[in-house]
Tab-separated table of C-alpha atoms in Angstrom:
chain	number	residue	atom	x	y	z
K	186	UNK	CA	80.447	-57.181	98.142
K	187	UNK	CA	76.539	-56.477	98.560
K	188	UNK	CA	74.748	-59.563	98.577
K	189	UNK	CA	70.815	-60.050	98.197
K	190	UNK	CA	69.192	-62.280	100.913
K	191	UNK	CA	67.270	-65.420	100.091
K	192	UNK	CA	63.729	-65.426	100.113
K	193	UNK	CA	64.594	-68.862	101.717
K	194	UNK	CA	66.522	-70.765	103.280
K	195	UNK	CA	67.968	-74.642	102.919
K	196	UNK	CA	67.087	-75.779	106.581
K	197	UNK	CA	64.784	-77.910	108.422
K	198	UNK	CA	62.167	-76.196	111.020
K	199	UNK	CA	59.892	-77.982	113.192
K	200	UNK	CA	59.617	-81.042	110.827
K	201	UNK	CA	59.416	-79.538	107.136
K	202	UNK	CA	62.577	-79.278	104.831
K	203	UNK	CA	62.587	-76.474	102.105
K	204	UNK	CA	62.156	-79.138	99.340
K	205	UNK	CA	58.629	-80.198	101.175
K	206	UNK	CA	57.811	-76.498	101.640
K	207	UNK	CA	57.911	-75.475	98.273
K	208	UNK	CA	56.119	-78.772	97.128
K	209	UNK	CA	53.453	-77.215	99.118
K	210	UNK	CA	53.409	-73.705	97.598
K	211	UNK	CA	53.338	-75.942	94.161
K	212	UNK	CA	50.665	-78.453	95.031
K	213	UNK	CA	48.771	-76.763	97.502
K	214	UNK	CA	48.897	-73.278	96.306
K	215	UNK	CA	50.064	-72.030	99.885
K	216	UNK	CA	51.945	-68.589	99.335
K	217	UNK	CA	55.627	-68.979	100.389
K	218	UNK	CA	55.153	-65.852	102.749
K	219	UNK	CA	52.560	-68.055	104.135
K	220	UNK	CA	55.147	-70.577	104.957
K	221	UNK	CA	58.260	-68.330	106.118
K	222	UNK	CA	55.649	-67.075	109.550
K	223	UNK	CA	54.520	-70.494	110.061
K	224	UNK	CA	58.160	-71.721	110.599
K	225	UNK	CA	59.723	-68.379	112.274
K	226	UNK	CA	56.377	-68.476	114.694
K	227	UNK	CA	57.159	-72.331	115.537
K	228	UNK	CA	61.139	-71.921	116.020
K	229	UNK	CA	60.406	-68.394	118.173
K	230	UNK	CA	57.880	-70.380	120.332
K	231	UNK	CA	59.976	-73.796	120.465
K	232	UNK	CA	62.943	-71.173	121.081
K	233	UNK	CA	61.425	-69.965	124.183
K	234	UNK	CA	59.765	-73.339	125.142
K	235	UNK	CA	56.421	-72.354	125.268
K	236	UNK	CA	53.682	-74.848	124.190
K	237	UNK	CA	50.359	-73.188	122.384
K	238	UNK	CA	48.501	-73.011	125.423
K	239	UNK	CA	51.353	-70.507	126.927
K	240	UNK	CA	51.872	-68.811	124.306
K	241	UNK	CA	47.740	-68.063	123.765
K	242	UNK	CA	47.790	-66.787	127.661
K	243	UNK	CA	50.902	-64.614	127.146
K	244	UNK	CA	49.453	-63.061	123.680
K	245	UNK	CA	45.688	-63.230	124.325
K	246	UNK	CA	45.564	-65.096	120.877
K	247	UNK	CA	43.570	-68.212	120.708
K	248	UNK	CA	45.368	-71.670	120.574
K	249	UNK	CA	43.338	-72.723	117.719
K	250	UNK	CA	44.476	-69.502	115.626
K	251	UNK	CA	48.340	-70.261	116.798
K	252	UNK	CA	47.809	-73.559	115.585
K	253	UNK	CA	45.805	-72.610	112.552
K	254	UNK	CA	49.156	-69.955	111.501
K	255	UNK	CA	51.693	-73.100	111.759
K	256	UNK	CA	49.942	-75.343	109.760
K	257	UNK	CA	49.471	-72.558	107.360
K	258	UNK	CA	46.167	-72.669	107.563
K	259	UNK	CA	45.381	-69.382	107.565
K	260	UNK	CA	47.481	-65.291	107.712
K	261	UNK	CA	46.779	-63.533	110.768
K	262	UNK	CA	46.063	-60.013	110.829
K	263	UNK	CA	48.346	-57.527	112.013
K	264	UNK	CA	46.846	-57.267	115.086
K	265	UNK	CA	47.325	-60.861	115.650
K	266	UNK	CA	50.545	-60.858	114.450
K	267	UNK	CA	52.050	-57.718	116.614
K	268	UNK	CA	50.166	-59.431	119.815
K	269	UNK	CA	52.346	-62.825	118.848
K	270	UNK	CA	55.129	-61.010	118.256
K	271	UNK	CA	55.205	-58.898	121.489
K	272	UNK	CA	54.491	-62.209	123.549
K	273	UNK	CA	57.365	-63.728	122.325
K	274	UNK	CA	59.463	-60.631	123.070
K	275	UNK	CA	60.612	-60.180	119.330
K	276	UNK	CA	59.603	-57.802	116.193
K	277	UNK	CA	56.811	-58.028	113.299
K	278	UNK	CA	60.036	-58.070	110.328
K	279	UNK	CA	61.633	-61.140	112.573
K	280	UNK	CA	58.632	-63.342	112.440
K	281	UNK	CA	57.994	-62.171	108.552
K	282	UNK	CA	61.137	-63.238	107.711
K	283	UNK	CA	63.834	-65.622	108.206
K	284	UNK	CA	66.930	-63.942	109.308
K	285	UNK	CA	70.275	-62.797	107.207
K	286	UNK	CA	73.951	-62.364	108.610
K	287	UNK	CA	75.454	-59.750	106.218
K	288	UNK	CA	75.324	-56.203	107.172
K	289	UNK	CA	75.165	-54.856	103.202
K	290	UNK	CA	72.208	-56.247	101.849
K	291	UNK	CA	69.885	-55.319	98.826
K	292	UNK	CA	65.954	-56.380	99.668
K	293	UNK	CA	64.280	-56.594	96.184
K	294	UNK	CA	60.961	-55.309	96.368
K	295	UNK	CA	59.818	-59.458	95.224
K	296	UNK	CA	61.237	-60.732	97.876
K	297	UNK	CA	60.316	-57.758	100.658
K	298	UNK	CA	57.656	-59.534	102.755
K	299	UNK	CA	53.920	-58.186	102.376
K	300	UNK	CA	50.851	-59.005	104.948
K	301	UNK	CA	47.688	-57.866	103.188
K	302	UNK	CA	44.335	-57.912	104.988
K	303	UNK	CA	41.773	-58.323	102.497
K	304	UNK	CA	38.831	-57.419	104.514
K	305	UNK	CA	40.319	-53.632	105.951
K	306	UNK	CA	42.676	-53.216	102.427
K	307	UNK	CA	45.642	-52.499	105.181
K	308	UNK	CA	49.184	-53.450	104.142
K	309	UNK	CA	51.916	-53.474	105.761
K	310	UNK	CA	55.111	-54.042	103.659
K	311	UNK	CA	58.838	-54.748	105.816
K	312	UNK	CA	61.510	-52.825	104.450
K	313	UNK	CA	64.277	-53.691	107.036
K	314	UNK	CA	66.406	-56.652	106.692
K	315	UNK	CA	65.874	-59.043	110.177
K	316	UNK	CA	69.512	-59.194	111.053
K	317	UNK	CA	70.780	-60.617	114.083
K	318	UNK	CA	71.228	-57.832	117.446
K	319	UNK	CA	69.054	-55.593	115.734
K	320	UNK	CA	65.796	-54.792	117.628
K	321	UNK	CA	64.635	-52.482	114.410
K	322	UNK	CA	61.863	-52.687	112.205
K	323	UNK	CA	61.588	-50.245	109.598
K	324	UNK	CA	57.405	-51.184	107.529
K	325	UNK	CA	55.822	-49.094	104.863
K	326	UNK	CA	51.998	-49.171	105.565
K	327	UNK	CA	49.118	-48.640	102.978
K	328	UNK	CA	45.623	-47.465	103.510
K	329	UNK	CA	42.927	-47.009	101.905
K	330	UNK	CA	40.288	-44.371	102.088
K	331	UNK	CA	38.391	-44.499	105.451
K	332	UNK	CA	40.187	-47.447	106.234
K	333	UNK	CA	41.595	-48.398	109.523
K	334	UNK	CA	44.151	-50.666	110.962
K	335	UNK	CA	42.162	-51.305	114.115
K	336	UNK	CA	43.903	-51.056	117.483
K	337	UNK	CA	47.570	-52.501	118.442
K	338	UNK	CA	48.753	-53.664	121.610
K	339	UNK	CA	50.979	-51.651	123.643
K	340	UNK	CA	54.397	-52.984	123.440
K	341	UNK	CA	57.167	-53.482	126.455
K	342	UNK	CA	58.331	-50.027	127.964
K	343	UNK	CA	61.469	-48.418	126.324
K	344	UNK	CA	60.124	-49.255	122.531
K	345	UNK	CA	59.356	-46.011	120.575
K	346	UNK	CA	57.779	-46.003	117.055
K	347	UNK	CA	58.359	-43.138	114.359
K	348	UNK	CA	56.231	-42.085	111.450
K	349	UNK	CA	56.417	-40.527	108.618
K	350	UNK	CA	53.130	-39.758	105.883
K	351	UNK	CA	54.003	-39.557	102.477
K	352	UNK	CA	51.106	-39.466	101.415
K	353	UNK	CA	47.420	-38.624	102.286
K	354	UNK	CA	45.735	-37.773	105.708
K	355	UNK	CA	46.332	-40.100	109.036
K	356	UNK	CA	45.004	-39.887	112.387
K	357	UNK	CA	46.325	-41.700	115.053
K	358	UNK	CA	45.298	-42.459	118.657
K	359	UNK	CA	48.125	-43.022	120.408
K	360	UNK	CA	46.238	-44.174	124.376
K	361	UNK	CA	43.709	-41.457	124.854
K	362	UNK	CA	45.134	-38.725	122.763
K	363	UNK	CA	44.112	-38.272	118.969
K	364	UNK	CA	46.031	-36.497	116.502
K	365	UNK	CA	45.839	-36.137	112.432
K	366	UNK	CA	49.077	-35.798	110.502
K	367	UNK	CA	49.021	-34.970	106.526
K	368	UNK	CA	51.529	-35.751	103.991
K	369	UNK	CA	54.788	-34.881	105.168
K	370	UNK	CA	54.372	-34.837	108.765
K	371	UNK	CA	56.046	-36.524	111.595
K	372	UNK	CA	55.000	-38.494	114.456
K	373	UNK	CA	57.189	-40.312	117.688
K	374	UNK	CA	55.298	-41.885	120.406
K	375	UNK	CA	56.665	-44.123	123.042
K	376	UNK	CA	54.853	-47.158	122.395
K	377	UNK	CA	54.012	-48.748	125.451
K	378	UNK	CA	50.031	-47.696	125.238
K	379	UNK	CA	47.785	-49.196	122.205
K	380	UNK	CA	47.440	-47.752	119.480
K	381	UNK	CA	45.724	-47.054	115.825
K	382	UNK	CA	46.067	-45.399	112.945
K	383	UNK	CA	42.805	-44.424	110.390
K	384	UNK	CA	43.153	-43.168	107.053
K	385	UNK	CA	40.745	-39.896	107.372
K	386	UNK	CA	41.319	-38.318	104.101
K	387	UNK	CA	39.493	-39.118	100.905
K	388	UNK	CA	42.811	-40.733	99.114
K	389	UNK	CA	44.732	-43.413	100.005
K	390	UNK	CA	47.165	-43.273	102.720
K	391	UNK	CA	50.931	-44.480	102.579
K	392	UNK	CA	53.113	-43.918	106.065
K	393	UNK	CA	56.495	-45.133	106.840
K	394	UNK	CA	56.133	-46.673	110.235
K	395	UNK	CA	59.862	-47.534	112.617
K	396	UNK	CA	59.638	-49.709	115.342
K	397	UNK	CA	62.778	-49.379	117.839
K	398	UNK	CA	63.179	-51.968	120.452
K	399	UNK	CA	66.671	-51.623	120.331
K	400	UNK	CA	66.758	-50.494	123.985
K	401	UNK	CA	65.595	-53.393	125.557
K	402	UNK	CA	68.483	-55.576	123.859
């Protein structure tokens, strides 16, 4: 039987119940994607008993920004988020998401978390479901003419990322090398040297981006 996940869950993290969560995204008109990082960044951190100072020395992040992302003060970019994520030795989806157990799921596109930067119109939309063992994350990314999604960390050695354009003209700079790919093209890289990708064409840009850690599980 295929079964949808929840956009959330009934369980208490760090403090907050659901019920006071969603009194939040009522009253306080905090976005409930907002609210699913905040808690999956404090029970990855807490997980791996690191305090905010640690983890801003591991990730090169700022303590105040940490903070600033569990109160829900604030969405970090993607930069942010992949240097967070790669500190705490897990994957962009698992921190976007709170994690399912069934291995036939349906994601509606609603509840398909989306990180939008408003400032470079990148976004970055998780298509994979964050299921336990899995070290997999499957994003569709969005860019806009000329825009950029300024450089990523390099991850752990043995993870590889795989691309596919669908649509429009993208050059990426994988360490010192620079490449352009059009629509339909094909890209792996092993993904232990930064990286960034820049829409060059004069439409927008959509790419299906995987992430495979899977190695290092």
């Amino acid at each position: 039987m295929t079964r949808r996940p929840m956009a959330s869950r009934d369980s208490r993290r760090g403090g907050r119940s659901l019920s006071e969560a969603l009194r939040r995204v009522a009253d306080e008109g905090i976005s409930e994607q907002l609210i699913i990082l905040a808690e999956e960044l404090r029970s990855h951190r807490k997980r791996h008993g690191l305090s905010l100072e640690t983890l801003s020395g591991l990730s090169g992040v700022s303590r105040s920004m940490i903070s600033k992302i569990e109160r829900c003060e604030t969405m970090p970019s993607t930069n942010t988020l992949s240097r967070l994520s790669e500190a705490l030795g897990t994957t962009f989806s698992q921190l976007m998401a709170h994690p399912v157990e069934r291995e036939i799921l349906v994601i509606p596109a609603a509840v398909q978390p989306v990180l939008r930067e408003e400032t470079s119109g990148f976004q970055r939309r998780c298509l994979s479901p964050v299921l336990p063992g899995r070290g997999v994350d499957w994003v569709l990314n969005y860019l806009p003419p000329q825009g950029s999604t300024g450089e990523f960390v390099a991850h752990r050695r043995g993870v590889e990322e795989y691309i596919y354009v669908a649509k429009g003209r993208l050059k990426a700079v994988i360490g010192e090398r620079s490449l352009v790919l059009e629509s339909g093209d094909s890209l792996y890289f092993q993904a232990d040297v930064t990286h960034a990708f820049v829409n060059v064409g004069s439409e927008a840009c959509e790419y299906f981006l995987i992430i495979d850690s899977s190695r290092l599980r």
